[in-house]
Amino acid sequence: MSLLEVRELHVWFDLQEGRELHAVQGVSFGLDAGERFGLVGESGCGKTTTILGLMGLLPPTASVAGEVLVGGESILAGGESSVRSHRWNDIAMIFQGAMNALNPVKKVLWQIVEPMELHGIADGTQARRMAGDLLEMVGIPASAGERYPHEFSGGMRQRAAIAMALACQPKILLADEPTTALDVMVQAQILELLVGLSNDLGLALVLVTHDLPVVAQVCERAAVMYAGEIVEEGPTEALYHAPRHPYTRLLFAATPDLYGDEAVVSIPGAPPRLDRAIEGCAFRPRCDSSLDRCESEHPEFRAMGAGHRAACHLNDLPGEERAAREGARRAGSAAPAATPGGGAP
Amino acid sequence: MRGADYVIKRAGFAVLTIFVAITINFFLFRVLPGNAVADLSRVPRATPQLRHALEVEFGLDKPKWEQYLIYLKQLAHGNMGVSYATQQPVSTLLANDLKNTIPMVAVGTIAAILIGVLTGILSAWRRGSALDHLSTNLAIAFYAFPTQFLGLMLLILFASVLPTSGMMNPFVLGPESLWARLKDIGAHMILPALTVCLTLYGEFTLIMRSSMLETLGEDYVLTARAKGLPDRKIVSRHALRNALLPIATVVAISLGWIVGGAILVEFIFTWPGIGWAMWQAIYQRDYPMLQGGFLVLAVSVIVLNFIADLAYFRLDPRIKE
């Protein structure tokens, strides 16, 4: 049994006039202790909503369906007051805005001690000593805990946020774009720190990012999200070398490669609106190798090999034909921009 | 030490502002058409000789800049002059007026701050609820009403139940117990203080609400929720102090006006305070009285502002020298 198991998670946001936005459409994934899992996709595809949803942190305008099991226990079933005891205790988070995740008017050490006292882990001097140790663990002198967040650099603040996330010795750490606002050197240090922590503490890490090289560097497994759904999931290696969904392939093609000579290709168009039902495959309008049936038939999420799953009709074709279709489109520089006028090449 | 520089700089700035206010006050009233003597000698057949004698007596025959220097020199010695109208020392008169004004305006203002901050927090916390709509719309309405309109409406509505004029019942003759006297003053105070409170509180509700909403959207509030803190603690520990920062200045300035009184309210309810005295002094071109009154007002606003700066400094660790 997995440590964290997300089953068929749906999130709807209420819009005006009774309309709804189906932001997360049946997302399922699981991970074991010590495993590092990446959740990738463009902005607006539901990555952050997924992880906020599984902690029950979405605003009241959102409704959530599905199950989130931590060690076999369903954490969302009991409502707000019961999920509260799981927060930070079982699942902790590091947020996108490293700069603002710390309260500007409280000292850093106080903010690390706060969840310890709240969840009865430790209090008083003992909690302060533990918080100091955590700071040392992420590479900040314990004495710096007596300072305010604005006295820290961006990298230090993110380190402090990580120390804060570890306060209650959680089993699972959700990191939402933890390195986005940081420069490349600091980014590498923070990633190294996260990898080290997950190895040393057996921490299961969910890394949410749009930055594919980061995922490749950190995670053994990853899932690619598009329009609120996971369209492909598998070992990072497999996603890179043998993607089974055109979106995954195009995402990697859209990433600059320091050593490669291949030109960066952007994906034309934008993700679809999610406030109305989508017929067929959500990616079809932007796909470079779509079939006729993609227009009407929603592709099923199916196993492609060991731990590798994807939702694409192309996988029903024989291997050579599929490769030919993709290859032909890729070679032909006049790639068919399915959405007229969308996106610069 | 962090802060010493900041305090000195702020204090220096406050002193400079007071000096500028004194200067402007001095010249401002002398620009008004007419002068004190014209008003005092408004008796039939006031001869030019009489006018001249009065001008000499009050020192109004000297050039403006000389009058200004004399004023500054006397002020430095703590002498605020003698009222042209009553021949009494301005400091005595002002002290007496302040004694009447401060309790009434203070009650109204402090109630307004408390009600405004509380309703603002509740509105933001329960955003979009019926309570929020009610409280926000009421706040906007009261904020929009002119003081004189609200005062007159209250006066009309409650004229049969509550005293509407003055500070105590003038028809009580003979000795009266302290308790009975306080009760009488309290009853007279209700309407003017209520007017002050209602005209002020809306602003606090609206500022507090928007400040709180902004704070509740901050990442550290999401972090606090992710930590598993209950709503009440998120508001009291993480949101409130950050949301109060912008309020500090508005509160301080409002407290400064307690001393300045509320001219309109005191006028409507004939409250014998500093606002009422100012109005009379303008009418009579009573320069020393005007200068004194506006000096008290300027100093109190500036001093409270200075205190707000210090409070800000304590509340927000990010503020540096």
XYZ file of C-alpha atoms in Angstrom:
666
model
C 0.000 0.000 0.000
C 1.299 3.424 -0.920
C 2.042 6.062 1.646
C -0.009 8.658 -0.198
C -2.808 7.574 -2.451
C -4.907 10.077 -4.383
C -7.950 8.498 -6.002
C -10.132 10.177 -8.589
C -9.685 13.691 -7.231
C -12.091 16.200 -8.764
C -12.257 19.915 -8.065
C -14.965 22.245 -9.257
C -14.997 25.998 -8.744
C -18.345 27.779 -8.605
C -18.609 30.523 -11.154
C -21.310 33.120 -11.557
C -24.772 32.129 -12.784
C -24.468 28.584 -11.526
C -21.704 27.649 -13.935
C -18.809 25.543 -12.791
C -15.175 25.244 -13.694
C -13.968 21.659 -13.594
C -10.367 22.388 -12.654
C -9.217 18.922 -11.674
C -10.835 16.007 -13.471
C -10.222 12.697 -11.788
C -6.557 12.833 -10.862
C -5.084 9.677 -9.315
C -1.564 8.974 -8.242
C 0.289 7.357 -5.383
C 3.722 7.437 -3.865
C 5.811 5.551 -1.348
C 8.074 6.727 1.419
C 11.268 8.261 0.094
C 9.884 8.506 -3.404
C 10.109 11.717 -5.419
C 7.244 12.389 -7.741
C 6.929 15.240 -10.205
C 3.710 16.890 -11.301
C 4.312 18.898 -14.467
C 2.307 20.893 -16.958
C 1.664 24.401 -18.188
C 0.276 27.129 -15.966
C -3.427 26.699 -15.413
C -3.562 22.944 -15.941
C -4.535 22.205 -12.356
C -1.266 21.264 -10.663
C -1.531 23.655 -7.736
C -5.279 23.078 -7.428
C -4.594 19.345 -7.147
C -2.207 19.663 -4.229
C -4.235 22.360 -2.457
C -7.301 20.163 -2.981
C -5.724 17.087 -1.486
C -4.970 19.053 1.685
C -8.432 20.589 1.759
C -6.972 24.079 1.432
C -9.111 25.375 -1.414
C -11.415 28.360 -0.864
C -15.086 27.772 -0.009
C -16.080 28.339 -3.656
C -14.428 25.027 -4.552
C -15.997 21.619 -4.139
C -13.795 18.573 -3.950
C -14.628 14.929 -4.665
C -12.425 11.884 -4.473
C -10.305 10.228 -1.860
C -6.963 11.083 -0.360
C -5.440 8.275 1.682
C -2.449 8.755 3.928
C -1.224 5.416 5.204
C -4.611 3.988 4.286
C -6.597 6.617 6.199
C -8.906 8.906 4.276
C -8.038 12.429 5.392
C -10.710 14.493 3.640
C -13.657 12.360 4.725
C -14.095 13.961 8.150
C -14.336 17.571 6.998
C -12.286 20.618 7.942
C -11.734 19.867 11.607
C -10.400 16.357 11.027
C -8.194 17.233 8.056
C -6.625 19.920 10.232
C -4.896 17.344 12.425
C -3.305 15.787 9.326
C -1.990 19.058 8.003
C 1.701 19.576 8.703
C 1.642 16.395 10.824
C 1.378 14.030 7.852
C 1.584 16.357 4.893
C 3.529 19.595 4.919
C 3.944 22.114 2.138
C 6.386 24.565 0.665
C 4.812 27.239 -1.444
C 5.480 28.984 -4.678
C 6.038 32.378 -3.142
C 9.126 31.632 -1.125
C 9.264 35.326 -0.368
C 5.848 35.546 1.255
C 5.332 32.170 2.877
C 6.726 33.531 6.139
C 4.778 36.041 8.206
C 6.728 39.325 8.022
C 5.998 40.387 11.600
C 7.008 37.169 13.372
C 10.490 35.875 14.034
C 11.522 32.872 11.962
C 12.075 30.558 14.908
C 8.627 31.353 16.305
C 7.071 30.353 12.996
C 8.849 26.980 13.064
C 7.882 26.367 16.684
C 4.221 27.254 16.071
C 3.137 23.994 14.346
C 5.124 21.925 16.865
C 3.151 23.409 19.744
C -0.095 23.233 17.798
C 0.233 19.515 17.082
C 1.719 18.689 20.469
C 5.094 17.617 19.079
C 7.059 19.694 21.551
C 6.844 23.010 23.333
C 8.854 25.620 25.167
C 12.628 25.306 25.205
C 12.530 21.854 23.691
C 10.579 23.067 20.670
C 12.926 26.006 20.256
C 15.922 23.699 20.344
C 14.334 21.392 17.783
C 13.525 24.348 15.554
C 17.134 25.483 15.841
C 18.304 22.011 14.823
C 16.006 22.096 11.805
C 17.481 25.417 10.739
C 20.980 23.955 11.034
C 19.820 20.984 8.993
C 18.793 23.208 6.079
C 22.014 25.198 6.356
C 21.000 28.229 8.413
C 22.718 28.981 11.733
C 20.257 28.391 14.578
C 20.893 31.892 15.935
C 19.418 33.366 12.736
C 16.037 32.109 13.916
C 15.813 35.198 16.116
C 15.649 37.348 13.010
C 12.676 38.430 10.912
C 12.030 37.036 7.424
C 12.919 40.310 5.693
C 16.437 39.995 7.072
C 16.879 36.756 5.087
C 17.841 36.427 1.433
C 15.443 34.675 -0.951
C 17.332 31.396 -0.759
C 17.493 31.550 3.047
C 13.780 32.209 3.225
C 13.053 29.144 1.133
C 15.415 27.132 3.352
C 13.598 28.443 6.409
C 10.286 27.494 4.798
C 11.630 23.983 4.289
C 12.763 23.827 7.916
C 9.286 24.997 8.913
C 7.726 22.260 6.752
C 9.781 19.652 8.586
C 8.701 20.869 12.028
C 6.284 18.020 12.710
C 8.326 15.328 10.959
C 5.821 14.848 8.156
C 5.925 11.803 5.910
C 4.965 13.718 2.824
C 6.218 17.053 1.549
C 4.347 18.902 -1.176
C 6.551 21.454 -2.919
C 4.736 23.851 -5.226
C 7.218 25.525 -7.581
C 9.730 25.755 -4.737
C 12.476 27.275 -6.856
C 10.619 29.518 -9.263
C 11.535 32.841 -7.720
C 15.174 31.956 -7.103
C 18.260 32.388 -9.225
C 19.850 29.338 -10.810
C 22.609 28.790 -8.254
C 20.247 29.000 -5.300
C 17.730 26.888 -7.190
C 20.290 24.100 -7.561
C 21.151 24.296 -3.849
C 17.508 24.091 -2.794
C 16.875 21.103 -5.080
C 19.940 19.389 -3.706
C 18.660 20.032 -0.205
C 15.236 18.559 -1.017
C 16.769 15.448 -2.593
C 19.063 15.033 0.414
C 16.180 15.386 2.861
C 14.020 12.873 1.063
C 16.905 10.404 1.032
C 17.878 10.973 4.670
C 14.417 11.215 6.206
C 12.523 8.918 3.867
C 10.329 11.846 2.973
C 7.932 11.353 0.078
C 8.223 14.437 -2.115
C 5.676 15.751 -4.586
C 7.320 18.390 -6.732
C 4.949 20.600 -8.658
C 6.625 22.530 -11.444
C 6.496 23.586 -15.052
C 10.249 23.227 -15.234
C 11.008 19.862 -16.860
C 14.768 19.815 -16.273
C 14.058 20.232 -12.553
C 11.805 17.206 -12.610
C 14.359 15.208 -14.560
C 17.000 16.129 -12.001
C 14.969 15.400 -8.895
C 12.172 12.900 -9.515
C 12.172 9.224 -10.326
C 8.593 9.373 -11.474
C 6.401 12.086 -12.879
C 2.932 12.777 -14.139
C 2.084 15.230 -16.894
C -1.122 17.194 -16.412
C -3.162 18.811 -19.120
C -6.527 20.538 -18.738
C -7.100 19.129 -15.271
C -6.192 15.566 -16.119
C -3.095 13.431 -15.904
C -2.362 12.535 -19.521
C 0.801 10.529 -18.945
C 2.550 9.089 -15.955
C 5.682 7.040 -15.675
C 9.379 6.910 -14.804
C 11.033 10.219 -15.700
C 13.452 8.396 -18.017
C 10.600 6.858 -19.969
C 8.777 10.167 -20.257
C 11.860 11.764 -21.699
C 13.072 9.019 -24.032
C 9.834 7.309 -24.971
C 6.866 9.607 -24.361
C 3.510 8.046 -25.176
C 1.539 11.261 -25.340
C 2.184 14.049 -27.861
C 1.866 16.674 -25.107
C 4.739 15.134 -23.157
C 6.856 14.941 -26.297
C 6.097 18.534 -27.222
C 6.750 19.755 -23.675
C 10.219 18.270 -23.755
C 10.765 19.680 -27.241
C 9.816 23.096 -25.863
C 12.594 22.949 -23.280
C 15.932 24.474 -24.222
C 18.709 21.916 -24.200
C 22.131 23.230 -23.253
C 24.056 20.589 -25.211
C 21.611 19.733 -27.963
C 21.411 21.400 -31.339
C 17.687 20.970 -31.689
C 15.720 24.143 -31.946
C 13.231 24.939 -29.213
C 9.726 24.373 -30.495
C 6.820 25.974 -28.731
C 3.377 24.429 -28.598
C 0.914 26.655 -30.447
C -2.317 27.680 -28.801
C -3.352 27.682 -25.161
C -4.982 25.142 -22.839
C -8.757 24.920 -23.252
C -11.292 26.590 -20.996
C -12.509 24.267 -18.310
C -15.866 25.888 -17.601
C -17.568 23.724 -20.197
C -17.401 20.049 -21.045
C -14.719 19.047 -23.523
C -15.597 16.499 -26.169
C -12.921 14.059 -27.254
C -9.299 14.666 -26.334
C -8.628 17.995 -24.616
C -5.259 18.317 -26.306
C -6.528 17.665 -29.843
C -6.651 21.332 -31.005
C -2.952 21.728 -30.235
C -1.815 18.224 -31.130
C 0.530 17.730 -34.078
C -0.517 14.154 -34.808
C -4.184 13.860 -33.975
C -6.514 11.286 -35.486
C -10.123 11.621 -36.543
C -11.435 9.819 -33.507
C -9.634 12.256 -31.165
C -12.361 14.736 -31.927
C -15.183 12.675 -30.497
C -13.676 10.000 -28.278
C -12.036 10.760 -24.955
C -8.861 8.671 -24.770
C -8.586 6.196 -21.928
C -5.712 6.295 -19.464
C -4.049 2.937 -20.070
C -0.945 1.041 -19.083
C 1.918 1.259 -21.622
C 4.477 -0.858 -19.810
C 5.923 -1.137 -16.339
C 4.551 1.791 -14.350
C 3.975 3.768 -17.518
C 0.496 4.942 -18.433
C -0.867 7.391 -20.960
C -4.143 8.618 -22.397
C -3.751 8.894 -26.181
C -5.421 7.208 -29.149
C -2.113 7.068 -31.009
C -1.081 4.249 -28.705
C -3.682 2.032 -30.357
C -1.799 2.244 -33.650
C 0.982 -0.187 -34.441
C 4.383 1.047 -33.282
C 5.798 1.915 -36.756
C 2.757 3.782 -37.896
C 2.736 5.840 -34.699
C 6.405 6.678 -35.060
C 5.850 7.587 -38.685
C 3.028 9.962 -37.875
C 4.980 11.703 -35.158
C 8.228 11.670 -37.156
C 6.577 12.998 -40.281
C 5.031 15.887 -38.450
C 8.200 16.631 -36.604
C 10.361 16.575 -39.754
C 7.972 18.710 -41.721
C 8.890 22.157 -40.477
C 5.486 23.437 -41.541
C 3.919 21.926 -38.495
C 0.146 22.049 -38.749
C -0.921 24.675 -36.313
C -4.315 23.326 -35.487
C -5.392 26.508 -33.797
C -5.240 29.245 -36.389
C -3.138 32.170 -35.313
C -2.373 30.698 -31.920
C 1.125 30.885 -30.513
C 4.308 32.005 -32.203
C 6.496 29.252 -33.645
C 20.714 50.705 18.449
C 17.911 50.163 15.971
C 15.412 52.923 16.357
C 17.265 55.815 18.002
C 17.946 57.443 14.647
C 14.399 56.851 13.546
C 12.926 58.458 16.670
C 15.201 61.504 16.470
C 14.453 61.995 12.795
C 10.697 61.690 13.334
C 10.775 64.016 16.353
C 12.754 66.626 14.428
C 10.267 66.432 11.618
C 7.377 66.873 14.064
C 8.928 70.007 15.617
C 9.518 71.507 12.181
C 5.914 70.811 11.190
C 4.642 72.530 14.324
C 6.709 75.622 13.552
C 5.321 75.763 10.013
C 1.786 75.353 11.366
C 2.286 78.226 13.832
C 3.520 80.486 11.051
C 0.690 79.650 8.688
C -1.868 80.133 11.462
C -0.481 83.556 12.244
C -0.694 84.880 8.711
C -3.795 83.016 7.612
C -6.160 84.814 9.948
C -4.670 88.204 9.185
C -5.461 87.677 5.521
C -9.146 87.489 6.372
C -11.024 90.679 5.452
C -11.789 92.992 8.377
C -9.925 93.099 11.644
C -10.500 92.776 15.334
C -10.816 96.466 15.960
C -13.491 96.940 13.309
C -15.504 94.342 15.160
C -14.840 95.587 18.684
C -15.558 99.180 17.850
C -18.767 98.394 16.059
C -20.593 100.834 18.225
C -22.405 103.891 17.005
C -20.077 106.781 16.394
C -16.836 104.952 16.972
C -14.343 107.639 16.208
C -11.100 107.082 14.289
C -9.368 108.048 17.529
C -11.057 105.228 19.400
C -10.130 102.765 16.670
C -6.573 103.923 16.697
C -6.408 103.673 20.469
C -7.679 100.093 20.281
C -5.218 99.233 17.527
C -2.343 100.528 19.623
C -3.604 98.691 22.667
C -3.642 95.358 20.817
C -0.424 96.075 18.977
C -2.165 95.920 15.601
C -0.528 99.185 14.449
C 2.852 97.501 14.183
C 3.992 95.868 10.911
C 2.916 92.230 10.433
C 6.438 90.809 10.678
C 6.999 92.618 13.976
C 3.727 91.264 15.327
C 4.878 87.828 14.199
C 8.191 88.129 16.051
C 6.433 89.310 19.213
C 4.013 86.400 18.919
C 6.830 83.876 18.552
C 8.721 85.351 21.474
C 5.682 85.314 23.760
C 4.765 81.802 22.654
C 8.257 80.600 23.478
C 7.610 81.890 27.002
C 4.334 79.988 27.130
C 2.155 83.075 26.753
C -0.649 82.573 24.264
C -2.004 86.079 24.699
C -5.295 87.570 25.804
C -8.580 87.137 23.990
C -9.687 90.323 22.249
C -13.285 89.455 22.898
C -13.239 88.589 26.585
C -9.950 90.030 27.843
C -9.145 86.711 29.471
C -5.942 84.710 28.939
C -6.294 82.431 25.934
C -4.700 79.523 27.796
C -7.389 79.661 30.507
C -10.172 79.830 27.961
C -8.762 76.979 25.885
C -8.199 74.785 28.926
C -11.819 75.265 29.869
C -13.042 74.465 26.333
C -10.845 71.398 26.081
C -12.226 70.111 29.355
C -15.646 70.076 27.698
C -14.622 68.879 24.252
C -12.289 66.020 25.021
C -14.715 63.703 26.837
C -17.456 64.069 24.222
C -15.288 63.674 21.106
C -13.132 61.019 22.740
C -16.145 58.862 23.558
C -17.421 59.194 19.982
C -14.065 58.638 18.302
C -12.964 55.698 20.410
C -16.354 54.035 19.960
C -16.023 54.641 16.201
C -12.567 53.067 16.110
C -13.652 50.009 18.094
C -16.872 49.487 16.144
C -15.172 50.164 12.818
C -12.226 47.840 13.385
C -14.440 45.043 14.714
C -17.041 45.241 11.936
C -14.239 45.500 9.385
C -12.597 42.327 10.662
C -15.920 40.466 10.786
C -16.837 41.629 7.287
C -13.564 40.427 5.842
C -13.663 37.165 7.732
C -17.214 36.394 6.590
C -16.744 37.896 3.174
C -19.778 37.702 0.910
C -22.165 36.795 3.735
C -25.324 38.725 4.554
C -23.513 40.189 7.553
C -20.740 41.474 5.307
C -23.194 43.104 2.889
C -25.159 44.725 5.679
C -22.116 46.034 7.493
C -20.351 47.300 4.369
C -23.427 49.080 3.013
C -24.163 50.701 6.373
C -20.550 51.818 6.620
C -20.641 53.365 3.151
C -23.918 55.122 3.915
C -22.724 56.649 7.196
C -19.372 57.516 5.681
C -21.175 59.375 2.906
C -23.598 61.368 5.105
C -22.415 64.894 5.815
C -21.933 65.496 9.538
C -24.459 68.316 9.676
C -27.141 66.192 7.990
C -26.617 63.241 10.312
C -26.478 65.553 13.337
C -29.709 67.298 12.403
C -31.484 64.003 11.694
C -30.495 62.675 15.101
C -31.546 65.951 16.654
C -34.982 65.758 15.019
C -35.441 62.061 15.806
C -34.443 62.202 19.440
C -35.408 65.721 20.427
C -38.252 64.458 22.582
C -36.191 61.846 24.421
C -32.721 63.273 24.854
C -31.306 66.702 25.569
C -30.170 68.331 22.333
C -28.401 71.440 23.448
C -25.607 72.399 25.796
C -23.739 70.266 28.231
C -25.959 70.303 31.298
C -29.389 71.314 32.364
C -29.264 75.081 32.963
C -32.365 75.051 35.128
C -30.936 73.029 37.967
C -30.389 75.534 40.710
C -28.843 74.894 44.031
C -26.564 72.076 45.064
C -26.638 68.815 43.180
C -24.883 65.522 43.879
C -21.865 64.649 41.736
C -23.609 61.545 40.462
C -26.678 63.488 39.334
C -24.437 65.987 37.583
C -22.488 63.306 35.741
C -25.739 61.660 34.702
C -26.958 64.959 33.344
C -23.755 65.569 31.386
C -23.844 61.981 30.105
C -27.377 62.416 28.803
C -26.383 65.623 27.036
C -23.366 63.889 25.571
C -25.219 61.025 23.887
C -26.371 62.782 20.718
C -23.191 64.716 19.877
C -20.981 61.734 20.679
C -23.222 59.471 18.601
C -22.957 61.867 15.673
C -19.168 61.871 15.945
C -19.133 58.084 16.177
C -21.441 57.474 13.216
C -19.668 59.889 10.897
C -16.286 58.349 11.689
C -16.868 54.612 12.048
C -17.652 53.853 8.394
C -14.194 54.860 7.299
C -12.619 52.470 9.791
C -14.885 49.604 8.715
C -13.985 50.071 5.067
C -10.240 50.469 5.601
C -10.095 47.579 8.056
C -12.116 45.316 5.775
C -9.974 45.906 2.709
C -6.762 45.663 4.685
C -7.916 42.400 6.259
C -9.011 40.947 2.922
C -5.665 41.780 1.413
C -3.876 40.134 4.316
C -6.069 37.027 4.216
C -4.970 36.530 0.613
C -1.291 36.512 1.537
C 0.802 33.369 1.211
C 1.660 33.266 4.885
C -2.045 32.981 5.697
C -2.252 29.975 3.367
C 0.830 28.611 5.123
C -0.908 29.094 8.456
C -3.911 27.136 7.192
C -1.633 24.411 5.833
C -0.038 24.194 9.277
C -3.434 23.148 10.563
C -4.264 26.287 12.538
C -7.970 26.877 13.187
C -9.543 29.964 11.556
C -9.657 31.959 14.753
C -5.929 31.566 15.346
C -5.093 32.323 11.730
C -6.861 35.650 12.098
C -5.553 36.546 15.533
C -1.948 35.364 15.125
C -1.166 35.909 11.484
C -3.645 38.188 9.784
C -4.629 40.745 12.417
C -1.297 42.347 13.173
C -0.424 42.699 9.509
C -3.877 44.049 8.712
C -3.692 46.616 11.536
C -0.601 48.304 10.100
C -2.453 50.624 7.706
C -5.025 51.408 10.415
C -2.451 52.787 12.845
C -2.006 56.047 10.950
C -5.722 56.666 10.450
C -6.400 55.987 14.126
C -3.678 58.389 15.231
C -4.912 61.190 13.020
C -8.480 60.680 14.270
C -7.282 60.756 17.861
C -5.506 64.010 17.065
C -8.824 65.521 16.053
C -10.319 64.735 19.456
C -8.624 67.867 20.715
C -9.610 69.841 17.660
C -13.166 69.034 18.434
C -15.852 68.694 15.892
C -16.886 72.198 14.937
C -20.037 71.100 13.123
C -21.189 68.765 15.874
C -20.509 71.278 18.634
C -22.332 73.904 16.636
C -25.416 71.750 16.062
C -25.677 70.651 19.676
C -24.340 73.903 21.178
C -21.633 71.982 22.976
C -19.432 74.520 24.767
C -16.156 73.084 23.544
C -13.181 74.187 21.510
C -14.992 73.830 18.194
C -17.701 76.199 19.344
C -15.053 78.609 20.651
C -13.217 78.536 17.312
C -16.367 79.373 15.448
C -16.997 82.352 17.707
C -13.393 83.470 17.456
C -13.522 83.491 13.659
C -16.705 85.499 13.824
C -15.094 88.067 16.149
C -11.655 88.116 14.469
C -10.248 87.149 17.836
C -6.710 86.484 16.583
C -5.094 85.303 19.836
C -7.922 82.866 20.455
C -7.794 81.534 16.883
C -4.032 81.186 16.964
C -4.246 79.411 20.286
C -6.979 77.047 19.191
C -5.326 76.114 15.934
C -2.000 75.727 17.698
C -3.545 73.204 20.086
C -5.100 71.362 17.147
C -1.919 71.335 15.070
C 0.236 70.204 17.965
C -2.120 67.395 18.905
C -2.426 66.066 15.346
C 1.326 66.237 14.852
C 2.118 64.644 18.193
C -0.363 61.819 17.566
C 1.144 61.328 14.126
C 4.532 61.056 15.747
C 3.132 58.452 18.123
C 1.655 56.592 15.130
C 5.090 56.522 13.523
C 6.506 55.020 16.699
C 3.691 52.463 16.889
C 4.309 51.551 13.266
C 7.936 51.076 14.071
C 7.067 48.660 16.855
C 4.404 46.802 14.858
C 6.394 46.338 11.677
C 9.930 44.995 12.020
C 10.605 45.837 8.376
C 10.732 49.583 9.019
C 14.276 50.794 9.212
C 15.768 54.116 10.101
